[in-house]
Short mmCIF file of C-alpha atoms and ligand atoms in Angstrom, two decimals:
data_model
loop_
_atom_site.label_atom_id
_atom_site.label_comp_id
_atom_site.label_asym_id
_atom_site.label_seq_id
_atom_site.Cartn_x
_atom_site.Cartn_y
_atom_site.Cartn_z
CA UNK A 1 137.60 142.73 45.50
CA UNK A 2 137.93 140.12 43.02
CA UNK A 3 133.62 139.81 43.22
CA UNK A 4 133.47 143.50 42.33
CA UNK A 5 135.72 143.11 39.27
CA UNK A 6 133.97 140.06 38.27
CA UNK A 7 131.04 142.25 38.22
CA UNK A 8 132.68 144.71 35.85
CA UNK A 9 133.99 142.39 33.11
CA UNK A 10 130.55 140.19 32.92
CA UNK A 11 128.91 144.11 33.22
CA UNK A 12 131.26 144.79 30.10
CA UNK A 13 130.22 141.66 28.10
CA UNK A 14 126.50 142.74 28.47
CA UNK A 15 127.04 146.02 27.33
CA UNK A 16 128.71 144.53 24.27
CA UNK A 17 125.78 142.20 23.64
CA UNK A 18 123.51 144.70 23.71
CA UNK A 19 125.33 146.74 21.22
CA UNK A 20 125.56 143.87 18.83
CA UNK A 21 122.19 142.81 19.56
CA UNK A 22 120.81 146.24 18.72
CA UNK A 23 122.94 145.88 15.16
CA UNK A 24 121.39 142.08 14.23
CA UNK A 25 118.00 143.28 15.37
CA UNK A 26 117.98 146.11 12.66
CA UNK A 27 119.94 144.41 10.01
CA UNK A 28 117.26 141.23 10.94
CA UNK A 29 114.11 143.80 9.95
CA UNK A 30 115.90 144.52 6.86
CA UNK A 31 115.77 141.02 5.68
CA UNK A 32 113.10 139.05 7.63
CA UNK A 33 113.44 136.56 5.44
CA UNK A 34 117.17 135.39 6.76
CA UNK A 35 116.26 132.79 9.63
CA UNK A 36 119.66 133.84 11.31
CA UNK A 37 118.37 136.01 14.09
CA UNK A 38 115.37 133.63 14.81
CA UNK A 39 118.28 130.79 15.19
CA UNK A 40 119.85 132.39 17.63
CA UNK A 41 117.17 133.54 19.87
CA UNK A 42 115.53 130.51 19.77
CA UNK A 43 118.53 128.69 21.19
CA UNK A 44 118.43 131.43 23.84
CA UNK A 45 114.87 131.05 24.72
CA UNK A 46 114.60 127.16 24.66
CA UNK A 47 117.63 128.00 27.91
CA UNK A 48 120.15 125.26 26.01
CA UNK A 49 123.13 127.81 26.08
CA UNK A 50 124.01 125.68 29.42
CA UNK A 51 122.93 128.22 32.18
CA UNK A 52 119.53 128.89 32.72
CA UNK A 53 120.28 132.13 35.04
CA UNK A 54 122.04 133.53 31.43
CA UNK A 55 119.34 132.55 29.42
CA UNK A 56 116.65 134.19 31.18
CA UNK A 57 119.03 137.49 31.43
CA UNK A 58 119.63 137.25 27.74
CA UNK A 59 115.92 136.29 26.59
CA UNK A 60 115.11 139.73 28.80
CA UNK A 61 117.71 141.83 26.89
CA UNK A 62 116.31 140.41 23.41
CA UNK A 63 112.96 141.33 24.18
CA UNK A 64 113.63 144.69 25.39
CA UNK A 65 115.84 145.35 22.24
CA UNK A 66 112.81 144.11 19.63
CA UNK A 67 110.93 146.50 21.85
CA UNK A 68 112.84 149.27 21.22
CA UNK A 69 113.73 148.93 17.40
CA UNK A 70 114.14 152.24 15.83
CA UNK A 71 114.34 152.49 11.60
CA UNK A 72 117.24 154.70 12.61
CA UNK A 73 119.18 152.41 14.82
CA UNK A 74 122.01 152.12 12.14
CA UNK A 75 123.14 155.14 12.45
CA UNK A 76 125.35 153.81 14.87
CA UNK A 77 126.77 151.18 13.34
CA UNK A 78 127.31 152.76 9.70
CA UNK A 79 128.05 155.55 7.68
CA UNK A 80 125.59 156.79 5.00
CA UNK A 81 126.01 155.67 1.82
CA UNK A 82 127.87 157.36 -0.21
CA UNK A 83 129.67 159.35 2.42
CA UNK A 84 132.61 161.30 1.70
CA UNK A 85 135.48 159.64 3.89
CA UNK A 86 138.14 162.18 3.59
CA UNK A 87 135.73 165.12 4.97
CA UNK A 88 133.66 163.59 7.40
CA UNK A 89 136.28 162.45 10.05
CA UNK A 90 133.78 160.53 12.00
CA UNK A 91 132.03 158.43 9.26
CA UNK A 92 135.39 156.72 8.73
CA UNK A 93 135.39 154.15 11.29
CA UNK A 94 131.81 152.76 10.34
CA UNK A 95 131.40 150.75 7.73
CA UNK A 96 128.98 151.69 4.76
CA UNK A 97 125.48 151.46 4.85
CA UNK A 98 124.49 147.75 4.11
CA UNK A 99 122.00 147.06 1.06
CA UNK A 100 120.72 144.10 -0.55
CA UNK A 101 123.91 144.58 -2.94
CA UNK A 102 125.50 141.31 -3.34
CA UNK A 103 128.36 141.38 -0.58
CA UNK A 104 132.47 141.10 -1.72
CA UNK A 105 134.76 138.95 -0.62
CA UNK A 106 134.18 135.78 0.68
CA UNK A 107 130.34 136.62 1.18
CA UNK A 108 129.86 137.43 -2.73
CA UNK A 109 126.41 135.04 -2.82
CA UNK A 110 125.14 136.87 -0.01
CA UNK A 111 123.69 140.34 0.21
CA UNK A 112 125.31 142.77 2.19
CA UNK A 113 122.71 142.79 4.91
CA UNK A 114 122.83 139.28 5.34
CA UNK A 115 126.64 139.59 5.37
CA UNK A 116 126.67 141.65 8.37
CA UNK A 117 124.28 139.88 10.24
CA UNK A 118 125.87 136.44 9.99
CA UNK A 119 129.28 138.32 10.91
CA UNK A 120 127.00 140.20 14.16
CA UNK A 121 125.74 136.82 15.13
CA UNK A 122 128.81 135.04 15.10
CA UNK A 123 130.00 138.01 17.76
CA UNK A 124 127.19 137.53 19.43
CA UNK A 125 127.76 134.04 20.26
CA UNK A 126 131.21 134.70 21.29
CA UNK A 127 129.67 137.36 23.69
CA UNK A 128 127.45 134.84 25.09
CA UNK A 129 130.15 132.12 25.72
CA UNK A 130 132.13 134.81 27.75
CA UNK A 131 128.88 136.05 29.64
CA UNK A 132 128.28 132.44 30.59
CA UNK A 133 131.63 131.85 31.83
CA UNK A 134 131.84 135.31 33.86
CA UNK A 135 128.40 134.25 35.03
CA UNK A 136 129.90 131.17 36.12
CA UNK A 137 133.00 132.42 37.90
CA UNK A 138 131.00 135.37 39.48
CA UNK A 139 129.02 132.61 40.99
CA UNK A 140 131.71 130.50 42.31
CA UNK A 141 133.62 133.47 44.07
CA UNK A 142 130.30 134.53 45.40
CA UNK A 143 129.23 131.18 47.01
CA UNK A 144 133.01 131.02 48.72
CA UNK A 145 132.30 134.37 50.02
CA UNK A 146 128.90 133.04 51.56
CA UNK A 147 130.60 130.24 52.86
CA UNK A 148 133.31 132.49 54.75
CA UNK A 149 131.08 134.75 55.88
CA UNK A 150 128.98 132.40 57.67
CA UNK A 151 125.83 133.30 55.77
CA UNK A 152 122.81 130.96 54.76
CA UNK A 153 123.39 128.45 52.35
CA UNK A 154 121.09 127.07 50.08
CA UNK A 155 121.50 124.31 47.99
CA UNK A 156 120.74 125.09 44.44
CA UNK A 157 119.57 121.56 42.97
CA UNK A 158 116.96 120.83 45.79
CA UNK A 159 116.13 124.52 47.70
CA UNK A 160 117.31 123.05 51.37
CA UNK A 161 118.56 125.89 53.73
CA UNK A 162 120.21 125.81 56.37
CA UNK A 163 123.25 123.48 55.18
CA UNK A 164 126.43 124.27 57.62
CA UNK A 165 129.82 124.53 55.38
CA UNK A 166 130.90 120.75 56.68
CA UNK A 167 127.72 119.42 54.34
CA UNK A 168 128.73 121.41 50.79
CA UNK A 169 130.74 121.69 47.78
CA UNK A 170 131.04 124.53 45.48
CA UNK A 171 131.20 123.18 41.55
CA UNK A 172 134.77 124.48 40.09
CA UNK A 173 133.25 124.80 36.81
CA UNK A 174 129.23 126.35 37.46
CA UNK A 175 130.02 127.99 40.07
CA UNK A 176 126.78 126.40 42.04
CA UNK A 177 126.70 125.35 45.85
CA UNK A 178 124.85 122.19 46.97
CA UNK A 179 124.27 120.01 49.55
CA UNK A 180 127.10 116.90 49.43
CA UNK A 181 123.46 114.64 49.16
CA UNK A 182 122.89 116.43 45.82
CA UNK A 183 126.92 116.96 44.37
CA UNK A 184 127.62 112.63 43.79
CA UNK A 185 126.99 113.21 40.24
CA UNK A 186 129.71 114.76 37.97
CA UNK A 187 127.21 116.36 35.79
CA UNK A 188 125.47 119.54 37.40
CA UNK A 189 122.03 118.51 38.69
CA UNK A 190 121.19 122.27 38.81
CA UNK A 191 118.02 122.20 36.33
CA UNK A 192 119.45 123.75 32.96
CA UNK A 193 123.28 123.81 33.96
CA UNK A 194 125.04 121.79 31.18
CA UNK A 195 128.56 121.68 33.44
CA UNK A 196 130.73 118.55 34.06
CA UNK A 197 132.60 118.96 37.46
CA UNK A 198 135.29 116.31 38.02
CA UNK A 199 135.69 115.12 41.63
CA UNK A 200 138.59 117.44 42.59
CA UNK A 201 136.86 120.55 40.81
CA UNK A 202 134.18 120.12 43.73
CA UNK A 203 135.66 122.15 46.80
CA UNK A 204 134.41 120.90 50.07
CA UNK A 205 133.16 123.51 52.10
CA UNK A 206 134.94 122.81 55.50
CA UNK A 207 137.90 123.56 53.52
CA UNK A 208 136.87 127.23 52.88
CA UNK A 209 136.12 127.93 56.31
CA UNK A 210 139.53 127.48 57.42
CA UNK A 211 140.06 130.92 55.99
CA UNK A 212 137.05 132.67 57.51
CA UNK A 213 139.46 134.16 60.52
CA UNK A 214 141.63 135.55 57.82
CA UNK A 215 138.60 136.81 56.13
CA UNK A 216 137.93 140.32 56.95
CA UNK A 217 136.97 143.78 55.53
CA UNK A 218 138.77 146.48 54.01
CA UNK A 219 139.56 148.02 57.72
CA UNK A 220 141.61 144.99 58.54
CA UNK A 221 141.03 142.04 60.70
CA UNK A 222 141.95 144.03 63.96
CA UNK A 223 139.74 146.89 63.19
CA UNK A 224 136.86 144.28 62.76
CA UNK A 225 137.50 142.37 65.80
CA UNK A 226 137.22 145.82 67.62
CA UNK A 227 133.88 147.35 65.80
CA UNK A 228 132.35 143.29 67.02
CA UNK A 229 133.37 144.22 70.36
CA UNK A 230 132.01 147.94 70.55
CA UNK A 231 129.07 146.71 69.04
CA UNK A 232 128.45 143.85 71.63
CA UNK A 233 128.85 146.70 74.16
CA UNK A 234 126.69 149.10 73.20
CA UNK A 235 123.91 146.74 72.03
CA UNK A 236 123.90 143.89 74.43
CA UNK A 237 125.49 145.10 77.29
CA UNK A 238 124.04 148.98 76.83
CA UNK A 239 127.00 150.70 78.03
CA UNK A 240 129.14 153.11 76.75
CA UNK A 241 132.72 152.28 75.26
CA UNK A 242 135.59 153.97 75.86
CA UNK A 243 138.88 153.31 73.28
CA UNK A 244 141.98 154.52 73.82
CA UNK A 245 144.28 154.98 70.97
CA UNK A 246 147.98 155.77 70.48
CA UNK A 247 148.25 156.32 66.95
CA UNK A 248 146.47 159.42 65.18
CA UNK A 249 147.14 157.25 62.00
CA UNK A 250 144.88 153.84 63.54
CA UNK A 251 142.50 156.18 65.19
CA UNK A 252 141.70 157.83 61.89
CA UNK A 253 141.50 153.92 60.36
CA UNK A 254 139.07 152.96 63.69
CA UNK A 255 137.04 156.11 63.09
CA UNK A 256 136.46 155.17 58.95
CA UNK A 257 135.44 151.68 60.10
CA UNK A 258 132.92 153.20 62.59
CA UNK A 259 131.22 155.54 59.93
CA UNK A 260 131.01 152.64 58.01
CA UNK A 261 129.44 150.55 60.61
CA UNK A 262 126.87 152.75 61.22
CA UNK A 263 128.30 153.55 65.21
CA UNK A 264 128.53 156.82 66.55
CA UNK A 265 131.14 158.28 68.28
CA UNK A 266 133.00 160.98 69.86
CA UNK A 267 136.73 162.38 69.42
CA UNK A 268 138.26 164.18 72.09
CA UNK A 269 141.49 164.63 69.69
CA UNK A 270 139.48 168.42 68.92
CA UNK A 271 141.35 170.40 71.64
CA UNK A 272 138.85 173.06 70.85
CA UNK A 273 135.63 170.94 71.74
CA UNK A 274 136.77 168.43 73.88
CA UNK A 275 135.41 169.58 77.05
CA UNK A 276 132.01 169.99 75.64
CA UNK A 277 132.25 166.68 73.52
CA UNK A 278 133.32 164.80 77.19
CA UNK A 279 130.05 166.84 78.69
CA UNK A 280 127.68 165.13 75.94
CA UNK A 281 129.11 161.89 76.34
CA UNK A 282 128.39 161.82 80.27
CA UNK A 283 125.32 163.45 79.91
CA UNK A 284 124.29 161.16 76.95
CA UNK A 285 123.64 164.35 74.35
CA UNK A 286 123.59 164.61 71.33
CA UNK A 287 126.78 166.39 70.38
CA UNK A 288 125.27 168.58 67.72
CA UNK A 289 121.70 169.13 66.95
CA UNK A 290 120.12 166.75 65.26
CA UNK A 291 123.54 164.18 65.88
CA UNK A 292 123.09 160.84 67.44
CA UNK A 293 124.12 160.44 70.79
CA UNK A 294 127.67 158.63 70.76
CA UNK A 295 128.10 155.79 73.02
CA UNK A 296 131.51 155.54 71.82
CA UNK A 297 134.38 158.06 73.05
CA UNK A 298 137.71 157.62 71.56
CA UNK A 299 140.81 159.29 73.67
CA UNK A 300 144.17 159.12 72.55
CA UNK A 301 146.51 158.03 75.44
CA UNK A 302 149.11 160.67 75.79
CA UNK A 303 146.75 163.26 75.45
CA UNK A 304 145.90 165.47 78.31
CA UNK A 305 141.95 164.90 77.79
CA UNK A 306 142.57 161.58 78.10
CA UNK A 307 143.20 161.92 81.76
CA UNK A 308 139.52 163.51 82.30
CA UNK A 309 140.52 166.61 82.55
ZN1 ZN B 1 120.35 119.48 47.54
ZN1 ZN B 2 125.97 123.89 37.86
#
């Protein structure tokens, strides 16, 4: 849960530098003279924003942007000059149509374009410091999720696999996994990761194992334990499984968790079917055409099919 709405908010931060990257590329071809934009993208493309994996994202978004620049494009960031406010309801929120005016306010010995592209910028790289750090945290919650779930681990300074969670440390602050051989320093030896970890930022990885038996899916850990064991069953051992359930309520919860695990089964709750549905699963049928045969019969104890009628 909390790596799927990590994925939303850094999602939402590179929608929003699109959008303002869309606005400083058309107010930039406006007033190619204003080094501004090339500033900025060339600290993006020399990768010294202090994560390499953002830089290359961002450099991809600039270059798809420049590719796509329409004369048109501010349309939706501004009204047309000389708009009438009061009757066009929509024009209101949009500012005027920048020109090579001089600007008011504090921006008077500026033009207007190069107004609003030093105010774009400057949102831009506040977008960028909160895509790195969602980047960042995205990372970390991802590499404890590897570590729980018993998955490969790589370490991401020097490429060795096969590192068991008693030899790693995840990096509080990038986010990055590596070998304890590779982790002495307190700088990030990741290649193009500017971050400091202190000592007690770095989390060993034995200690995130000790919650791998409480780790488990969104069927519960009981559920799990019992799609493992069907599984083993019908796999390895190539029988067929029969579960008996007491609850309608669990049986529904076991049956979502099967779906979802690709296994499939029978239900002799259908008093309408049942007979037929017991007849497949002897006979190893399909239970409808074109159906996989089910392996797995579920009976609810209490019920009268249950006892083979
Ligand atoms: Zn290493
Ligand atoms: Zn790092």
């Amino acid at each position: 849960m909390i790596v799927v709405r990590r994925k939303h908010e850094l999602q939402a931060y590179s929608d929003q530098f699109k959008k303002n990257l869309k606005q400083t590329i058309w107010l930039h071809k406006q007033d190619p003279e204003c080094s501004r934009f090339r500033k900025f993208t060339a600290r993006v493309e020399s990768h010294k924003l202090g994560d390499v994996e953002v830089s290359k994202q961002l450099e991809q978004y600039i270059s798809k942007a420049l590719a796509r620049y329409h004369k048109d494009d501010w349309q939706k960031f501004y009204r047309k000059k000389g708009t009438n406010i009061e009757k066009c309801k929509e024009a209101d929120t949009l500012p005027e149509y920048p020109t090579n005016e001089k600007a008011t306010g504090g921006h008077s010995h500026l033009t207007r374009v190069a107004s609003e592209n030093r105010t774009i910028i400057s949102k831009l790289n506040n977008v960028v410091e909160e895509i790195i750090n969602q980047t960042r945290a995205l990372r970390f919650f991802e590499n404890i999720l590897l570590i729980q779930r018993g998955a490969e681990l790589v370490c991401a300074r020097c490429g060795v696999t096969d590192l068991t969670p008693a030899i790693v440390k995840v990096m509080g602050q990038c986010g990055h996994l590596l070998g304890l051989e590779c982790c002495k320093d307190n700088d990030c030896p990741v290649s193009g990761c500017s971050a400091y970890n202190r000592e007690y930022q770095k989390l060993h990885g034995s200690t995130l194992v000790g919650s791998r038996l409480q780790w488990c899916s969104e069927h519960g850990s009981k559920i799990d334990e019992i799609i493992k064991l069907v599984r083993s069953i019908v796999n390895e051992k190539k029988e067929k499984v029969l579960i008996f359930a007491q609850w309608s309520e669990s049986t529904d919860k076991l049956e979502e968790a099967l779906v979802a695990a690709n296994v499939p089964f029978s239900d002799l709750r259908k008093e309408a079917t049942s007979s037929k549905t017991l007849q497949h699963f002897q006979n190893g049928t399909p239970p409808k055409k074109g159906a996989k045969v089910s392996e797995v019969l579920i009976m609810n104890i209490g019920d009268a099919n249950a006892s083979g009628r």
